[in-house]
Coordinates of C-alpha atoms and ligand atoms in Angstrom, one line a residue:
X271 CA -132.1 -29.3 -49.0
X272 CA -135.0 -31.1 -50.5
X273 CA -133.6 -34.4 -49.4
X274 CA -133.3 -33.1 -45.8
X275 CA -137.0 -32.1 -45.9
X276 CA -138.3 -35.4 -47.2
X277 CA -136.1 -37.7 -45.1
X278 CA -137.1 -38.3 -41.5
X279 CA -135.1 -36.9 -38.7
X280 CA -133.7 -39.3 -36.1
X281 CA -136.5 -38.5 -33.6
X282 CA -139.2 -39.4 -36.2
X283 CA -137.4 -42.6 -36.9
X284 CA -137.4 -43.6 -33.2
X285 CA -141.1 -42.7 -32.9
X286 CA -142.1 -44.6 -36.0
X287 CA -140.2 -47.7 -34.8
X288 CA -141.9 -47.5 -31.4
X289 CA -145.3 -47.2 -33.1
X290 CA -144.7 -50.0 -35.6
X291 CA -143.4 -52.3 -32.9
X292 CA -146.4 -51.5 -30.8
X293 CA -144.3 -50.3 -27.9
X294 CA -146.5 -47.2 -27.7
X295 CA -149.9 -46.9 -29.4
X296 CA -149.8 -43.1 -29.4
X297 CA -147.4 -40.2 -29.3
X298 CA -147.5 -37.7 -26.5
X299 CA -144.9 -34.9 -26.2
X300 CA -144.6 -32.0 -24.0
X301 CA -142.8 -28.6 -23.6
X302 CA -141.6 -28.2 -20.0
X303 CA -140.3 -24.7 -19.4
X304 CA -139.2 -23.5 -16.0
X305 CA -141.1 -20.3 -15.5
X306 CA -137.9 -18.3 -14.7
X307 CA -137.5 -16.1 -17.7
X308 CA -138.8 -15.3 -21.1
X309 CA -138.7 -17.8 -23.9
X310 CA -136.2 -17.3 -26.7
X311 CA -135.7 -18.6 -30.3
X312 CA -134.0 -21.7 -28.9
X313 CA -137.1 -22.6 -26.9
X314 CA -139.2 -22.0 -30.1
X315 CA -137.3 -24.8 -31.7
X316 CA -138.2 -27.1 -28.8
X317 CA -141.8 -26.0 -28.8
X318 CA -142.3 -26.4 -32.5
X319 CA -140.5 -29.7 -32.5
X320 CA -142.6 -31.2 -29.8
X321 CA -145.8 -29.8 -31.1
X322 CA -145.0 -30.8 -34.7
X323 CA -144.3 -34.4 -33.7
X324 CA -147.6 -34.6 -31.8
X325 CA -149.4 -33.3 -34.8
X326 CA -147.6 -35.4 -37.3
X327 CA -148.5 -38.6 -35.5
X328 CA -152.0 -37.6 -34.4
X329 CA -150.9 -37.5 -30.8
X330 CA -151.1 -34.9 -28.1
X331 CA -148.9 -32.1 -27.0
X332 CA -148.8 -31.1 -23.3
X333 CA -147.9 -27.7 -21.9
X334 CA -146.2 -28.2 -18.6
X335 CA -144.6 -25.6 -16.3
X336 CA -141.7 -27.2 -14.5
X337 CA -142.2 -25.3 -11.4
X338 CA -140.6 -27.6 -8.8
X339 CA -137.9 -25.1 -7.9
X340 CA -139.7 -22.4 -5.8
X341 CA -136.8 -19.9 -5.6
X342 CA -136.8 -18.5 -9.1
X343 CA -140.3 -18.9 -10.4
X344 CA -142.6 -16.0 -11.1
X345 CA -146.2 -15.8 -12.2
X346 CA -145.2 -13.0 -14.7
X347 CA -143.2 -15.6 -16.6
X348 CA -146.0 -18.1 -16.6
X349 CA -148.2 -15.6 -18.4
X350 CA -145.5 -14.5 -20.9
X351 CA -144.6 -18.1 -21.7
X352 CA -148.2 -19.0 -22.4
X353 CA -148.7 -16.0 -24.6
X354 CA -145.5 -16.8 -26.6
X355 CA -146.4 -20.5 -27.2
X356 CA -149.9 -19.5 -28.2
X357 CA -148.5 -17.0 -30.7
X358 CA -146.2 -19.7 -32.1
X359 CA -149.3 -21.7 -32.8
X360 CA -148.5 -24.7 -30.5
X361 CA -151.9 -25.3 -29.2
X362 CA -152.0 -27.4 -26.0
X363 CA -155.8 -27.3 -26.0
X364 CA -156.9 -28.3 -22.5
X365 CA -153.6 -29.9 -21.6
X366 CA -152.0 -27.3 -19.4
X367 CA -150.2 -28.7 -16.4
X368 CA -148.0 -27.6 -13.5
X369 CA -145.4 -30.0 -12.1
X370 CA -146.1 -28.6 -8.7
X371 CA -149.5 -30.2 -8.9
X372 CA -147.7 -33.6 -8.7
X373 CA -145.8 -32.9 -5.4
X374 CA -148.0 -35.4 -3.6
X375 CA -147.3 -38.1 -6.2
X376 CA -143.6 -37.3 -6.1
X377 CA -143.6 -37.7 -2.4
X378 CA -145.4 -41.0 -2.7
X379 CA -142.8 -42.1 -5.3
X380 CA -140.0 -41.3 -2.8
X381 CA -141.8 -43.4 -0.2
X382 CA -142.0 -46.2 -2.7
X383 CA -138.3 -46.1 -3.3
X384 CA -137.5 -46.1 0.4
X385 CA -139.7 -49.1 0.9
X386 CA -137.9 -50.9 -1.9
X387 CA -134.6 -50.1 -0.3
X388 CA -133.8 -47.9 -3.2
X389 CA -133.5 -44.5 -1.3
X390 CA -132.1 -43.4 2.0
X391 CA -131.9 -40.3 4.1
X392 CA -128.4 -38.9 4.3
X393 CA -127.0 -36.5 6.8
X394 CA -123.8 -35.5 5.0
X395 CA -123.5 -31.8 4.2
X396 CA -123.6 -30.6 0.6
X397 CA -119.8 -30.3 0.6
X398 CA -119.3 -33.8 2.0
X399 CA -121.7 -35.2 -0.6
X400 CA -119.6 -33.6 -3.3
X401 CA -116.4 -35.0 -1.8
X402 CA -117.8 -38.5 -1.4
X403 CA -119.1 -38.4 -5.0
X404 CA -115.6 -38.8 -6.5
X405 CA -114.6 -37.6 -9.9
X406 CA -114.6 -38.8 -13.5
X407 CA -111.4 -40.8 -12.8
X408 CA -112.0 -41.9 -9.2
X409 CA -115.0 -43.8 -7.9
X410 CA -117.2 -42.4 -5.2
X411 CA -117.4 -43.5 -1.6
X412 CA -120.4 -44.8 0.2
X413 CA -122.1 -42.4 2.6
X414 CA -122.0 -43.7 6.2
X415 CA -125.8 -43.3 6.2
X416 CA -126.3 -45.5 3.2
X417 CA -127.3 -48.6 5.0
X418 CA -130.0 -47.2 7.3
X419 CA -132.9 -49.5 7.7
X420 CA -136.1 -48.9 5.7
X421 CA -138.0 -48.1 8.9
X422 CA -135.4 -45.5 9.9
X423 CA -135.5 -44.0 6.4
X424 CA -139.3 -43.8 6.4
X425 CA -139.3 -42.1 9.8
X426 CA -136.5 -39.6 8.9
X427 CA -138.1 -38.7 5.6
X428 CA -141.4 -38.2 7.3
X429 CA -139.6 -35.9 9.8
X430 CA -138.1 -34.0 6.9
X431 CA -141.5 -33.4 5.6
X432 CA -142.8 -32.5 9.0
X433 CA -140.4 -29.5 9.3
X434 CA -138.1 -31.1 11.8
X435 CA -134.9 -30.1 10.0
X436 CA -133.2 -27.1 8.8
X437 CA -132.4 -26.5 5.1
X438 CA -129.6 -28.8 4.0
X439 CA -129.5 -30.8 7.3
X440 CA -130.8 -33.9 5.6
X441 CA -131.5 -35.1 2.1
X442 CA -133.1 -38.1 0.5
X443 CA -130.8 -39.9 -2.0
X444 CA -131.4 -42.6 -4.5
X445 CA -129.4 -45.7 -3.7
X446 CA -127.8 -46.7 -7.0
X447 CA -124.1 -47.1 -7.4
X448 CA -121.2 -45.0 -5.9
X449 CA -118.7 -46.5 -8.3
X450 CA -120.8 -46.0 -11.5
X451 CA -118.7 -44.4 -14.3
X452 CA -121.6 -42.0 -14.7
X453 CA -121.4 -39.6 -11.8
X454 CA -125.2 -38.8 -12.0
X455 CA -125.8 -42.4 -10.9
X456 CA -123.7 -42.0 -7.7
X457 CA -126.6 -41.9 -5.3
X458 CA -128.0 -38.6 -6.5
X459 CA -130.0 -36.4 -4.1
X460 CA -133.7 -36.7 -5.0
X461 CA -135.3 -34.6 -2.2
X462 CA -134.0 -31.7 -0.2
X463 CA -135.3 -29.7 2.8
X464 CA -136.0 -26.1 1.7
X465 CA -138.1 -23.6 3.6
X466 CA -139.5 -21.7 0.7
X467 CA -142.9 -20.4 -0.3
X468 CA -144.0 -21.9 -3.6
X469 CA -146.1 -19.8 -5.9
X470 CA -148.6 -22.6 -6.3
X471 CA -148.5 -24.7 -3.1
X472 CA -147.6 -21.9 -0.7
X473 CA -146.0 -23.2 2.5
X474 CA -147.5 -26.7 2.3
X475 CA -144.1 -28.3 1.6
X476 CA -140.7 -27.8 3.1
X477 CA -139.2 -30.6 1.1
X478 CA -138.8 -30.3 -2.7
X479 CA -137.9 -32.9 -5.3
X480 CA -134.7 -32.4 -7.4
X481 CA -135.1 -32.0 -11.2
X482 CA -133.7 -35.4 -12.2
X483 CA -136.2 -37.2 -9.9
X484 CA -139.2 -34.9 -10.6
X485 CA -138.9 -34.7 -14.4
X486 CA -139.3 -38.4 -15.3
X487 CA -142.2 -38.6 -12.8
X488 CA -144.0 -35.7 -14.4
X489 CA -143.6 -37.3 -17.8
X490 CA -144.8 -40.6 -16.6
X491 CA -147.8 -39.2 -14.8
X492 CA -148.9 -37.4 -18.0
X493 CA -148.3 -40.5 -20.1
X494 CA -145.6 -38.8 -22.2
X495 CA -144.2 -41.2 -24.7
X496 CA -141.2 -39.3 -26.0
X497 CA -139.6 -36.9 -23.6
X498 CA -137.5 -34.7 -25.8
X499 CA -134.8 -32.6 -24.3
X500 CA -131.4 -31.1 -25.1
X501 CA -128.0 -32.7 -25.3
X502 CA -126.8 -31.7 -21.8
X503 CA -129.2 -34.2 -20.4
X504 CA -127.7 -37.2 -22.2
X505 CA -125.7 -38.2 -19.2
X506 CA -128.8 -38.0 -17.1
X507 CA -130.7 -40.5 -19.2
X508 CA -129.6 -43.5 -17.2
X509 CA -131.0 -41.8 -14.1
X510 CA -134.2 -41.0 -15.9
X511 CA -134.5 -44.6 -16.9
X512 CA -133.7 -45.8 -13.4
X513 CA -136.4 -43.6 -11.9
X514 CA -139.2 -44.8 -14.2
X515 CA -138.1 -48.4 -13.9
X516 CA -137.9 -48.4 -10.1
X517 CA -141.2 -46.7 -9.8
X518 CA -142.6 -49.4 -12.1
X519 CA -144.5 -47.3 -14.6
X520 CA -146.0 -49.2 -17.4
X521 CA -144.8 -48.1 -20.8
X522 CA -142.6 -45.4 -19.3
X523 CA -141.5 -42.4 -21.3
X524 CA -138.3 -42.4 -23.3
X525 CA -135.9 -39.5 -23.1
X526 CA -134.5 -38.4 -26.5
X527 CA -131.8 -35.7 -26.7
X528 CA -131.2 -33.2 -29.6
X529 CA -128.7 -30.4 -30.0
X530 CA -129.7 -26.9 -28.8
X531 CA -130.2 -24.2 -31.3
X532 CA -127.5 -21.5 -31.2
X533 CA -127.6 -18.3 -33.2
X534 CA -124.6 -16.3 -34.0
X535 CA -124.4 -12.6 -33.0
X536 CA -127.3 -12.6 -30.7
X537 CA -127.6 -12.8 -26.9
X538 CA -129.8 -15.6 -25.4
X539 CA -128.3 -16.0 -21.9
X540 CA -130.9 -14.9 -19.3
X541 CA -128.1 -13.5 -17.2
X542 CA -126.8 -11.1 -19.9
X543 CA -130.3 -10.1 -21.1
X544 CA -131.2 -9.3 -17.5
X545 CA -128.1 -7.1 -17.3
X546 CA -128.9 -5.3 -20.5
X547 CA -132.5 -4.6 -19.2
X548 CA -131.3 -3.5 -15.8
X549 CA -128.6 -1.2 -17.3
X550 CA -131.2 0.4 -19.5
X551 CA -129.4 -0.6 -22.7
X552 CA -132.5 -2.3 -24.0
X553 CA -136.0 -1.3 -23.2
X554 CA -137.1 -4.6 -21.8
X555 CA -137.1 -8.3 -22.5
X556 CA -139.0 -7.5 -25.7
X557 CA -136.6 -5.0 -27.1
X558 CA -136.7 -5.6 -30.8
X559 CA -132.9 -6.2 -30.9
X560 CA -133.2 -9.3 -28.7
X561 CA -134.3 -12.8 -29.8
X562 CA -136.7 -13.6 -27.1
X563 CA -140.0 -14.6 -28.7
X564 CA -141.6 -11.5 -27.4
X565 CA -138.9 -9.4 -29.0
X566 CA -139.1 -11.2 -32.3
X567 CA -142.9 -10.6 -32.3
X568 CA -142.4 -7.0 -31.5
X569 CA -139.8 -6.6 -34.2
X570 CA -142.3 -8.0 -36.7
X571 CA -141.2 -11.6 -37.1
X572 CA -144.1 -14.0 -37.9
X573 CA -144.8 -17.4 -36.4
X574 CA -144.6 -18.8 -40.0
X575 CA -141.1 -17.3 -40.4
X576 CA -139.9 -18.9 -37.1
X577 CA -141.4 -22.2 -38.1
X578 CA -139.6 -22.1 -41.4
X579 CA -136.4 -21.2 -39.7
X580 CA -136.6 -24.1 -37.3
X581 CA -137.5 -26.5 -40.1
X582 CA -134.5 -25.3 -42.1
X583 CA -132.2 -25.8 -39.1
X584 CA -133.3 -29.4 -38.8
X585 CA -132.9 -31.7 -35.7
X586 CA -129.5 -33.0 -34.9
X587 CA -127.3 -34.6 -32.3
X588 CA -124.4 -32.3 -33.0
X589 CA -124.1 -28.8 -31.5
X590 CA -123.6 -26.1 -34.1
X591 CA -124.7 -22.5 -34.6
X592 CA -126.8 -20.9 -37.2
X593 CA -126.3 -17.5 -38.8
X594 CA -128.9 -14.9 -37.8
X595 CA -129.1 -14.1 -41.6
X596 CA -131.0 -17.3 -42.0
X597 CA -133.7 -16.1 -39.7
X598 CA -133.8 -12.9 -41.7
X599 CA -134.1 -14.9 -44.9
X600 CA -137.1 -16.7 -43.5
X601 CA -139.0 -13.6 -42.6
X602 CA -138.3 -12.0 -46.0
X603 CA -139.6 -15.2 -47.7
X604 CA -142.7 -15.2 -45.5
X605 CA -143.6 -11.5 -45.9
X606 CA -142.7 -10.8 -49.5
X607 CA -146.0 -12.0 -51.0
X608 CA -148.2 -11.3 -48.0
X609 CA -147.5 -7.7 -47.4
X610 CA -148.4 -4.5 -49.3
X611 CA -145.5 -2.5 -50.8
X612 CA -145.9 1.0 -49.6
X613 CA -143.9 4.1 -50.3
X614 CA -142.1 5.7 -47.3
X615 CA -139.3 8.2 -47.3
X616 CA -137.0 7.8 -44.4
X617 CA -134.5 10.6 -45.0
X618 CA -136.5 13.3 -46.9
X619 CA -135.8 16.1 -49.2
X620 CA -138.4 18.0 -51.2
X621 CA -138.9 17.5 -54.9
X622 CA -140.9 20.2 -56.6
X623 CA -142.5 19.6 -60.0
X624 CA -142.4 23.1 -61.5
X625 CA -144.8 22.4 -64.3
X626 CA -147.4 20.5 -62.3
X627 CA -150.5 22.6 -61.4
X628 CA -150.4 24.1 -57.9
X629 CA -153.2 22.7 -55.7
X630 CA -153.9 19.8 -57.9
X631 CA -154.0 16.3 -56.4
X632 CA -154.3 13.1 -58.5
X633 CA -155.1 9.7 -57.0
X634 CA -153.0 7.1 -58.7
X635 CA -154.1 3.5 -58.6
X636 CA -151.3 1.4 -57.3
X637 CA -151.1 -2.4 -56.9
X638 CA -150.4 -3.4 -53.4
X639 CA -148.1 -6.2 -54.4
X640 CA -147.3 -6.7 -58.0
X641 CA -146.5 -10.4 -57.3
X642 CA -149.8 -11.1 -55.5
X643 CA -152.9 -9.7 -57.1
X644 CA -155.0 -10.8 -54.2
X645 CA -153.8 -8.0 -52.1
X646 CA -155.6 -5.6 -54.4
X647 CA -154.7 -2.0 -55.0
X648 CA -154.9 1.4 -53.3
X649 CA -155.0 5.0 -54.3
X650 CA -152.0 7.1 -53.7
X651 CA -152.1 10.9 -53.9
X652 CA -149.7 12.7 -56.2
X653 CA -149.1 16.4 -56.3
X654 CA -146.7 19.1 -57.0
X655 CA -144.6 18.8 -53.9
X656 CA -143.2 15.4 -53.0
X657 CA -140.7 14.0 -50.6
X658 CA -137.9 11.8 -52.0
X659 CA -135.0 10.1 -50.3
X660 CA -132.0 12.4 -49.8
X661 CA -129.8 9.7 -51.3
X662 CA -131.9 9.7 -54.5
X663 CA -130.4 13.0 -55.6
X664 CA -126.8 13.9 -56.2
X665 CA -125.4 17.2 -57.4
X666 CA -122.4 15.5 -59.0
X667 CA -123.3 11.9 -59.7
X668 CA -120.7 9.1 -59.6
X669 CA -120.6 6.6 -62.5
X670 CA -123.5 4.3 -62.7
X671 CA -125.7 6.6 -60.6
X672 CA -129.1 6.5 -62.4
X673 CA -131.2 8.4 -60.0
X674 CA -131.7 12.2 -59.8
X675 CA -129.0 14.6 -60.9
X676 CA -129.3 17.8 -62.9
X677 CA -130.4 17.1 -66.4
X678 CA -131.3 13.4 -65.8
X679 CA -134.7 11.9 -66.2
X680 CA -136.0 9.3 -63.8
X681 CA -139.3 7.5 -63.2
X682 CA -141.3 8.4 -60.1
X683 CA -142.6 5.0 -59.0
X684 CA -146.2 4.4 -60.2
X685 CA -146.4 7.9 -61.5
X686 CA -144.5 9.9 -64.2
X687 CA -141.2 10.5 -65.7
X688 CA -139.6 13.6 -64.3
X689 CA -136.5 15.5 -65.4
X690 CA -134.3 17.2 -62.8
X691 CA -133.9 20.9 -63.6
X692 CA -132.3 22.5 -60.6
X693 CA -131.8 22.4 -56.8
X694 CA -131.7 24.8 -53.9
X695 CA -129.1 24.8 -51.0
X696 CA -129.3 26.4 -47.6
X697 CA -126.6 28.7 -46.2
X698 CA -124.6 25.7 -45.0
X699 CA -124.6 24.1 -48.4
X700 CA -127.1 21.4 -47.7
X701 CA -129.5 20.6 -50.5
X702 CA -133.0 21.4 -49.3
X703 CA -135.1 21.3 -52.5
X704 CA -134.8 19.7 -55.9
X705 CA -136.8 21.0 -58.9
X706 CA -138.0 19.0 -61.8
X707 CA -140.5 19.0 -64.7
X708 CA -142.8 16.1 -65.4
X709 CA -144.0 14.6 -68.7
X710 CA -147.8 14.2 -68.5
X711 CA -147.6 11.6 -71.3
X712 CA -145.8 9.2 -69.0
X713 CA -148.5 8.5 -66.5
X714 CA -148.2 5.1 -64.9
X715 CA -144.4 5.2 -65.5
X716 CA -144.1 4.4 -69.2
X717 CA -143.6 6.7 -72.2
X718 CA -145.5 6.5 -75.5
X719 CA -142.4 7.3 -77.5
X720 CA -140.3 4.4 -76.4
X721 CA -138.1 6.6 -74.3
X722 CA -136.4 4.7 -71.4
X723 CA -135.1 5.8 -68.0
X724 CA -132.8 3.8 -65.9
X725 CA -133.7 5.0 -62.4
X726 CA -137.0 4.6 -60.5
X727 CA -137.4 6.3 -57.2
X728 CA -140.2 6.3 -54.6
X729 CA -141.9 9.4 -53.2
X730 CA -144.7 10.6 -51.1
X731 CA -146.9 13.6 -51.6
X732 CA -145.9 16.3 -49.0
X733 CA -149.4 17.6 -48.3
X734 CA -151.1 14.2 -47.7
X735 CA -148.1 12.4 -46.1
X736 CA -148.0 11.2 -42.6
X737 CA -145.0 12.0 -40.5
X738 CA -143.7 9.0 -38.5
X739 CA -140.8 7.5 -36.6
X740 CA -138.8 4.7 -37.9
X741 CA -136.3 2.5 -36.0
X742 CA -133.5 0.7 -37.7
X743 CA -131.6 -2.1 -36.1
X744 CA -128.3 -3.9 -36.3
X745 CA -127.1 -6.8 -34.2
X746 CA -126.9 -5.7 -30.6
X747 CA -123.5 -7.3 -30.1
X748 CA -120.5 -5.9 -31.8
X749 CA -119.3 -8.6 -34.2
X750 CA -115.9 -7.1 -34.7
X751 CA -115.1 -6.7 -31.0
X752 CA -116.6 -9.9 -29.9
X753 CA -119.7 -10.5 -27.7
X754 CA -118.2 -10.1 -24.3
X755 CA -115.6 -7.9 -22.8
X756 CA -112.8 -9.2 -20.6
X757 CA -114.7 -8.2 -17.5
X758 CA -117.7 -10.3 -18.6
X759 CA -119.9 -7.3 -19.6
X760 CA -121.6 -7.3 -23.0
X761 CA -120.1 -5.4 -25.8
X762 CA -122.9 -3.4 -27.3
X763 CA -122.8 -2.3 -31.0
X764 CA -123.3 1.5 -30.9
X765 CA -125.3 1.3 -34.1
X766 CA -127.7 -1.3 -32.9
X767 CA -130.5 1.2 -32.8
X768 CA -131.0 4.2 -35.1
X769 CA -134.1 6.3 -34.5
X770 CA -135.3 8.4 -37.5
X771 CA -138.0 10.9 -36.4
X772 CA -138.5 12.7 -39.6
X773 CA -139.9 10.1 -41.9
X774 CA -142.9 10.4 -44.2
X775 CA -145.3 7.7 -45.4
X776 CA -148.2 7.8 -47.8
X777 CA -151.7 8.3 -46.2
X778 CA -152.8 4.7 -46.9
X779 CA -151.8 3.6 -43.3
X780 CA -155.0 4.7 -41.7
X781 CA -156.2 2.1 -39.2
X782 CA -152.7 0.6 -38.9
X783 CA -152.3 -1.1 -35.6
X784 CA -149.7 -2.8 -33.4
X785 CA -147.9 -5.7 -35.1
X786 CA -149.2 -4.8 -38.6
X787 CA -146.4 -5.0 -41.1
X788 CA -145.6 -3.7 -44.6
X789 CA -142.9 -3.6 -47.1
X790 CA -141.5 -0.1 -47.6
X791 CA -140.3 -0.2 -51.2
X792 CA -136.5 -0.3 -51.4
X793 CA -136.1 0.1 -47.6
X794 CA -137.2 -3.3 -46.2
X795 CA -140.0 -4.8 -44.1
X796 CA -141.4 -2.7 -41.2
X797 CA -143.7 -3.5 -38.3
X798 CA -145.7 -1.1 -36.1
X799 CA -144.1 -1.1 -32.7
X800 CA -146.5 -2.5 -30.1
X801 CA -145.1 -0.5 -27.2
X802 CA -144.5 3.0 -28.5
X803 CA -146.7 3.5 -31.6
X804 CA -149.9 5.6 -31.3
X805 CA -152.4 6.5 -34.0
X806 CA -151.1 10.1 -33.8
X807 CA -147.4 9.1 -33.9
X808 CA -146.8 5.9 -35.7
X809 CA -143.6 4.1 -34.9
X810 CA -142.2 1.4 -37.2
X811 CA -139.5 -1.2 -36.5
X812 CA -137.5 -2.4 -39.4
X813 CA -137.8 -6.1 -39.4
X814 CA -135.3 -6.7 -42.1
X815 CA -133.8 -5.0 -45.1
X816 CA -134.7 -6.3 -48.6
X817 CA -131.3 -7.5 -49.6
X818 CA -129.3 -10.3 -48.2
X819 CA -126.1 -12.1 -49.0
X820 CA -127.7 -15.2 -47.4
X821 CA -128.5 -18.0 -49.9
X822 CA -130.2 -21.3 -49.4
X823 CA -128.5 -23.7 -51.8
Ligands
ATP1050 P1 -131.7 -21.2 -21.0 O1 -130.7 -21.8 -20.2 O2 -131.2 -20.9 -22.4 O3 -132.3 -20.0 -20.4 P2 -133.3 -23.3 -20.1 O4 -132.9 -24.7 -20.6 O5 -132.9 -23.0 -18.8 O6 -132.9 -22.2 -21.2 P3 -135.9 -24.3 -19.7 O7 -137.1 -23.5 -19.3 O8 -135.4 -25.3 -18.8 O9 -134.9 -23.2 -20.1 O10 -136.2 -24.9 -21.1 C1 -137.4 -25.5 -21.5 C2 -137.1 -26.4 -22.7 O11 -136.5 -25.7 -23.8 C3 -136.2 -27.5 -22.3 O12 -136.7 -28.7 -22.8 C4 -134.9 -27.2 -23.0 O13 -134.1 -28.3 -23.4 C5 -135.4 -26.4 -24.2 N1 -134.3 -25.5 -24.7 C6 -133.7 -24.5 -24.0 N2 -132.8 -23.8 -24.7 C7 -132.9 -24.4 -26.0 C8 -132.2 -24.1 -27.2 N3 -131.3 -23.2 -27.3 N4 -132.5 -24.9 -28.3 C9 -133.4 -25.9 -28.2 N5 -134.1 -26.1 -27.1 C10 -133.9 -25.4 -26.0
MG1051 MG1 -133.3 -25.2 -17.6

């Protein structure tokens, strides 16, 4: 692991070579999302990679909305994407761009290609273009319109722009090589007629550039040096290079591909998430069971934990998937020293200390985090009636059960030793009260006479406690049954959400607000839900439990 951290990844090696050879004198990267959905953990990898490289080499990081395709884009997504990237800490400063602001330059670029004899207007239908394109094993066939004169092409392209043609009637194609082994080079379409209103340019344009043509131009205009994208674009790189070469950009950007991040047992596909939202199975794109950045934030993940996760994953050229448990490991590592360790009882039964004076309240001084003194301490009320976890008492204990059972002595965390004396059942046989006696000589949780107890349990004082709601999560997809059913629908784990409405926390949560997080001793890390929590009715999401089988070796 250490070696992986100190050695440079392959992208850094390329960048350092380019700098040392003087090919570029700076580094400029970008993150270019299409504003057609919410960002997810995979995007976070790309954002932090691009931002991190710019920082590392004292370069610049551009934020650019790739909004050249007017059908799918929504302003709502622009806002959420900006918020998510800010939250991750990838600061673009004043470098926020929209690809649609370059439509004029893209149009000029198309004219330039036509004038160089490198682009032509083609009248074939979409289907004919597909047929003419050939296959991996057979070469393509020239379009009958391939040899139109430059003048005719200029005029037809102008007419395309002037709204003389219907959608699909004519396209502009790059004139490259119909027999290239790379199908992307077989005269790809670079402009199409499309009568669509664009969220930025309105009805100004009825022709729109295709992604493979637009993207290199966007990069070149912004002076991007290293245009980092995912592996599926590897076969498009020759076209990227062709575009920037034919348009004669000086020191054009270089495309570098890396493998996408895949996580096991989560859903990242926009199509499936949309369906879960529409079917009401999740309560929005930020449902804490999802791995959109908004969902991770709401669940209680921190930017630091996501950065750590992305760093641990590394950058590679080979597709692979990473266990969700690794993300959990990262958030645990990040939170364990930063957060106060509070007492919260999620499944309460009453514990009554028969020999503790009625009406008396003691305020015990409790360290917020024993491993981090800087977090200070707080006062926790202790009294005769407490709540403890139902599972911390057993009438008939199995072997190696060291918590409460009749006759056994345990430590109440941060408080006293108590000995279980009796219990009360309701008519149905449920235990509703446990009775005990305390030893006043054991304040703070140690005895003077060297007496030891094996079990320590947490508690909250009934009278001063705050009632709250706690939500526990499991993976949203059913691991056993597989992610998808045969009909393509998502297989939802019925236990993905458990709502506990009868939980009690100590009173030290006053002023707690959305996104604040805590450790609840023995139960995990929890975060105040940003959507549903109110000061009167606090709602906590479990971020992660405390234990994990996941190990970093
Ligand atoms: P998806 O298909 O998963 O919804 P996308 O590729 O359509 O994602 P874009 O907005 O085009 O979404 O992506 C913006 C950037 O994020 C691109 O540079 C893309 O390569 C990168 N990206 C998308 N998914 C991942 C992933 N799983 N891992 C790393 N980078 C990713
Ligand atoms: Mg995409």
